[in-house]
Amino acid sequence: MAVCARLCGVGPSRGCRRRQQRRGPAETAAADSEPDTDPEEERIEASAAVLAGVGGGLCAGPSSPPPRCSLLELPPELLVEIFASLPGTDLPSLAQVCTKFRRILHTDTIWRRRCREEYGVCENLRKLEITGVSCRDVYAKLLHRYRHILGLWQPDIGPYGGLLNVVVDGLFIIGWMYLPPHDPHVDDPMRFKPLFRIHLMERKAATVECMYGHKGPHHGHIQIVKKDEFSTKCNQTDHHRMSGGRQEEFRTWLREEWGRTLEDIFHEHMQELILMKFIYTSQYDNCLTYRRIYLPPSRPDDLIKPGLFKGTYGSHGLEIVMLSFHGRRARGTKITGDPNIPAGQQTVEIDLRHRIQLPDLENQRNFNELSRLVLEVRERVRQEQQEGGHEAGEGRGQQGPRESQPSPAQPRVEAPSRGPDGTPGEDSGKPGDASAAAEPPAQCGQGQPFVLPVGVSSRNEDYPRTCRMCFYGTGLIAGHGFTSPERTPGVFILFDEDRFGFVWLELKSFSLYSRVQATFRNADAPSPQAFDEMLKNIQSLTS
């Protein structure tokens, strides 16, 4: 009662306003006729503490005795300003204090500001008055209700994975599927298409619509399964069908996915992979489960800024890889994958303690010299491992989520069905010096000329001809169905802040990676430990 007297400015003799909660059925029904709020919002989390802090700050300074004052004595326009500065999650509790507060909290100015500051809604929300939807409805029934699905997600589409970005877009929440550019144009911008959207058609509830197919939005459903996981379902899959049947659907998909027709693809193995992907992915009909992924945390001593990159993977086309740093190692984790190396697996690992100094241009063209240089470093790494060195080895004794891949005993000739991440290799002097000393990451410098050795195939011949530095690394290869996976030696080449490459030594193949130039909201990991746990989780789904 004393707390109420302080907050409301009345004592027991005048009657505490909290007695309004002890109402009869008729009064309760009248109060409940106010617009509904989310069940989570109904909880009184800390109303007394919040208001006590606000009221105490307004009454008097610390040097004079606090006069008897109350928030109720403030003019409504000032209360609106105060309430609009509080987090939206605190406002339902505030409405429980008294009738005056509850009435003021129906002011749209308050909720318009919360929509803008918490969710970045920049639309003119006054236009909502035409439809009869208030800003409070937008906040409570759309933005706050679906806040848990905002951010980056990986769909469970077997080995293929994907990258979904759920954002607030005007008065909609839209799930955009991000797609790599058409092979082999790794430097082109990402493509994206909407898979679903959520918006308020009326005051009752938000409407979920499936955007898959070519017949416009239609009825869908979203279910938040558990923390960091949700699922989508299309209730009208006939909207996904085309009048020309599966052949027309395949040709349309092929133009969107690859930017070409099947007649333009002469490589028989690539045709088989493309057809296999279409058959596998189209069976889901946008009924998918998504699991949250985070962007890697960044530190000042990282070699380059970590993040998402597009990379060339032979006949599989372009795939999305997440580059992250873990002490003296860097890892590339697949966000999208293929039948050989599925999404979630670690495609490359870089040992930042073992820098490789490339020879001059003439000797760089000699594949045997590069091979000898890399194998010398691999032998040194093995010796360090046998001597109990930290973080040495090619898949064993690592920290982090990639610890179980065996390394080959000797260089071997790869089977035709094996390539960088499963694609077949297209086979067609002065040795450098490797330094094993730990060195701090080098900043932008003059660099040195770079050229691929003769006989090393590349999907994109337009690779940079100058590099900053090179490091020893290993790449993961496997047969179809992720059979017999193992790590093989290679060279990591840092070109600049936004591009790097990897030479798959035994396969005589080169992959070029280019940074995804996009800004993602709600995608930062709450802690480094949460990011590492996320990596383990997405790998375990395909191991």
PDB file of N, CA and C in Angstrom, residues 41 111 114-116 118-121 125 135-150 167-173 200 206:
ATOM      1  N   GLU A  41       2.857 -10.142 -22.650  1.00  0.00           N
ATOM      2  CA  GLU A  41       2.768  -8.754 -22.223  1.00  0.00           C
ATOM      3  C   GLU A  41       1.865  -8.607 -21.008  1.00  0.00           C
ATOM      4  N   TRP A 111       3.334   4.156 -29.254  1.00  0.00           N
ATOM      5  CA  TRP A 111       3.642   2.913 -29.955  1.00  0.00           C
ATOM      6  C   TRP A 111       4.312   3.179 -31.303  1.00  0.00           C
ATOM      7  N   ARG A 114       7.902   3.414 -30.407  1.00  0.00           N
ATOM      8  CA  ARG A 114       8.490   2.104 -30.085  1.00  0.00           C
ATOM      9  C   ARG A 114       8.716   1.292 -31.368  1.00  0.00           C
ATOM     10  N   CYS A 115       7.777   1.380 -32.316  1.00  0.00           N
ATOM     11  CA  CYS A 115       7.953   0.666 -33.590  1.00  0.00           C
ATOM     12  C   CYS A 115       9.189   1.173 -34.325  1.00  0.00           C
ATOM     13  N   ARG A 116       9.391   2.468 -34.282  1.00  0.00           N
ATOM     14  CA  ARG A 116      10.518   3.054 -35.001  1.00  0.00           C
ATOM     15  C   ARG A 116      11.843   2.736 -34.315  1.00  0.00           C
ATOM     16  N   GLU A 118      12.632   0.422 -31.873  1.00  0.00           N
ATOM     17  CA  GLU A 118      12.971  -0.969 -31.580  1.00  0.00           C
ATOM     18  C   GLU A 118      13.054  -1.827 -32.834  1.00  0.00           C
ATOM     19  N   TYR A 119      12.297  -1.491 -33.866  1.00  0.00           N
ATOM     20  CA  TYR A 119      12.236  -2.353 -35.046  1.00  0.00           C
ATOM     21  C   TYR A 119      12.540  -1.629 -36.350  1.00  0.00           C
ATOM     22  N   GLY A 120      12.872  -0.340 -36.257  1.00  0.00           N
ATOM     23  CA  GLY A 120      13.292   0.391 -37.445  1.00  0.00           C
ATOM     24  C   GLY A 120      12.191   0.645 -38.451  1.00  0.00           C
ATOM     25  N   VAL A 121      10.930   0.656 -38.021  1.00  0.00           N
ATOM     26  CA  VAL A 121       9.829   0.926 -38.944  1.00  0.00           C
ATOM     27  C   VAL A 121       9.850   2.407 -39.301  1.00  0.00           C
ATOM     28  N   LEU A 125       3.289   5.651 -40.181  1.00  0.00           N
ATOM     29  CA  LEU A 125       2.305   4.794 -39.530  1.00  0.00           C
ATOM     30  C   LEU A 125       0.937   5.467 -39.406  1.00  0.00           C
ATOM     31  N   CYS A 135      -1.029   1.730 -34.218  1.00  0.00           N
ATOM     32  CA  CYS A 135       0.390   1.425 -34.035  1.00  0.00           C
ATOM     33  C   CYS A 135       0.582   0.436 -32.890  1.00  0.00           C
ATOM     34  N   ARG A 136      -0.316   0.506 -31.913  1.00  0.00           N
ATOM     35  CA  ARG A 136      -0.256  -0.461 -30.814  1.00  0.00           C
ATOM     36  C   ARG A 136      -0.510  -1.869 -31.340  1.00  0.00           C
ATOM     37  N   ASP A 137      -1.446  -2.009 -32.290  1.00  0.00           N
ATOM     38  CA  ASP A 137      -1.699  -3.311 -32.905  1.00  0.00           C
ATOM     39  C   ASP A 137      -0.465  -3.802 -33.664  1.00  0.00           C
ATOM     40  N   VAL A 138       0.176  -2.909 -34.432  1.00  0.00           N
ATOM     41  CA  VAL A 138       1.366  -3.285 -35.189  1.00  0.00           C
ATOM     42  C   VAL A 138       2.461  -3.775 -34.259  1.00  0.00           C
ATOM     43  N   TYR A 139       2.646  -3.052 -33.145  1.00  0.00           N
ATOM     44  CA  TYR A 139       3.704  -3.440 -32.207  1.00  0.00           C
ATOM     45  C   TYR A 139       3.376  -4.774 -31.529  1.00  0.00           C
ATOM     46  N   ALA A 140       2.174  -4.874 -30.961  1.00  0.00           N
ATOM     47  CA  ALA A 140       1.846  -6.037 -30.131  1.00  0.00           C
ATOM     48  C   ALA A 140       1.541  -7.284 -30.941  1.00  0.00           C
ATOM     49  N   LYS A 141       0.849  -7.141 -32.077  1.00  0.00           N
ATOM     50  CA  LYS A 141       0.367  -8.313 -32.805  1.00  0.00           C
ATOM     51  C   LYS A 141       1.241  -8.717 -33.982  1.00  0.00           C
ATOM     52  N   LEU A 142       2.182  -7.829 -34.353  1.00  0.00           N
ATOM     53  CA  LEU A 142       3.069  -8.167 -35.464  1.00  0.00           C
ATOM     54  C   LEU A 142       4.529  -8.170 -35.029  1.00  0.00           C
ATOM     55  N   LEU A 143       5.037  -6.998 -34.663  1.00  0.00           N
ATOM     56  CA  LEU A 143       6.470  -6.867 -34.394  1.00  0.00           C
ATOM     57  C   LEU A 143       6.892  -7.623 -33.140  1.00  0.00           C
ATOM     58  N   HIS A 144       6.175  -7.384 -32.042  1.00  0.00           N
ATOM     59  CA  HIS A 144       6.558  -8.041 -30.792  1.00  0.00           C
ATOM     60  C   HIS A 144       6.260  -9.537 -30.833  1.00  0.00           C
ATOM     61  N   ARG A 145       5.153  -9.900 -31.436  1.00  0.00           N
ATOM     62  CA  ARG A 145       4.778 -11.318 -31.461  1.00  0.00           C
ATOM     63  C   ARG A 145       5.774 -12.147 -32.261  1.00  0.00           C
ATOM     64  N   TYR A 146       6.264 -11.595 -33.379  1.00  0.00           N
ATOM     65  CA  TYR A 146       7.159 -12.367 -34.246  1.00  0.00           C
ATOM     66  C   TYR A 146       8.621 -11.924 -34.124  1.00  0.00           C
ATOM     67  N   ARG A 147       8.952 -11.256 -33.037  1.00  0.00           N
ATOM     68  CA  ARG A 147      10.327 -10.755 -32.866  1.00  0.00           C
ATOM     69  C   ARG A 147      11.345 -11.883 -32.822  1.00  0.00           C
ATOM     70  N   HIS A 148      10.936 -13.063 -32.373  1.00  0.00           N
ATOM     71  CA  HIS A 148      11.884 -14.167 -32.202  1.00  0.00           C
ATOM     72  C   HIS A 148      12.348 -14.761 -33.529  1.00  0.00           C
ATOM     73  N   ILE A 149      11.699 -14.426 -34.632  1.00  0.00           N
ATOM     74  CA  ILE A 149      12.136 -15.002 -35.914  1.00  0.00           C
ATOM     75  C   ILE A 149      12.960 -14.005 -36.732  1.00  0.00           C
ATOM     76  N   LEU A 150      13.198 -12.807 -36.210  1.00  0.00           N
ATOM     77  CA  LEU A 150      14.033 -11.850 -36.925  1.00  0.00           C
ATOM     78  C   LEU A 150      15.486 -12.295 -36.886  1.00  0.00           C
ATOM     79  N   VAL A 167      13.427  -9.958 -41.878  1.00  0.00           N
ATOM     80  CA  VAL A 167      13.585  -8.541 -41.553  1.00  0.00           C
ATOM     81  C   VAL A 167      12.216  -7.874 -41.457  1.00  0.00           C
ATOM     82  N   VAL A 168      12.209  -6.715 -40.767  1.00  0.00           N
ATOM     83  CA  VAL A 168      11.053  -5.826 -40.797  1.00  0.00           C
ATOM     84  C   VAL A 168      11.216  -4.932 -42.015  1.00  0.00           C
ATOM     85  N   ASP A 169      10.262  -5.016 -42.927  1.00  0.00           N
ATOM     86  CA  ASP A 169      10.320  -4.260 -44.174  1.00  0.00           C
ATOM     87  C   ASP A 169       9.040  -3.441 -44.282  1.00  0.00           C
ATOM     88  N   GLY A 170       9.116  -2.170 -43.868  1.00  0.00           N
ATOM     89  CA  GLY A 170       7.919  -1.349 -43.830  1.00  0.00           C
ATOM     90  C   GLY A 170       6.951  -1.884 -42.801  1.00  0.00           C
ATOM     91  N   LEU A 171       5.730  -2.169 -43.210  1.00  0.00           N
ATOM     92  CA  LEU A 171       4.718  -2.719 -42.310  1.00  0.00           C
ATOM     93  C   LEU A 171       4.595  -4.230 -42.474  1.00  0.00           C
ATOM     94  N   PHE A 172       5.639  -4.852 -43.031  1.00  0.00           N
ATOM     95  CA  PHE A 172       5.680  -6.308 -43.206  1.00  0.00           C
ATOM     96  C   PHE A 172       6.879  -6.884 -42.468  1.00  0.00           C
ATOM     97  N   ILE A 173       6.787  -8.146 -42.125  1.00  0.00           N
ATOM     98  CA  ILE A 173       7.950  -8.967 -41.775  1.00  0.00           C
ATOM     99  C   ILE A 173       8.121  -9.945 -42.929  1.00  0.00           C
ATOM    100  N   LEU A 200      -0.487  -7.179 -40.997  1.00  0.00           N
ATOM    101  CA  LEU A 200      -1.793  -7.032 -40.380  1.00  0.00           C
ATOM    102  C   LEU A 200      -2.809  -6.623 -41.438  1.00  0.00           C
ATOM    103  N   ALA A 206      -2.230 -11.099 -37.065  1.00  0.00           N
ATOM    104  CA  ALA A 206      -1.369 -10.975 -38.238  1.00  0.00           C
ATOM    105  C   ALA A 206      -1.656 -12.110 -39.217  1.00  0.00           C
TER     106      ALA A 206
END
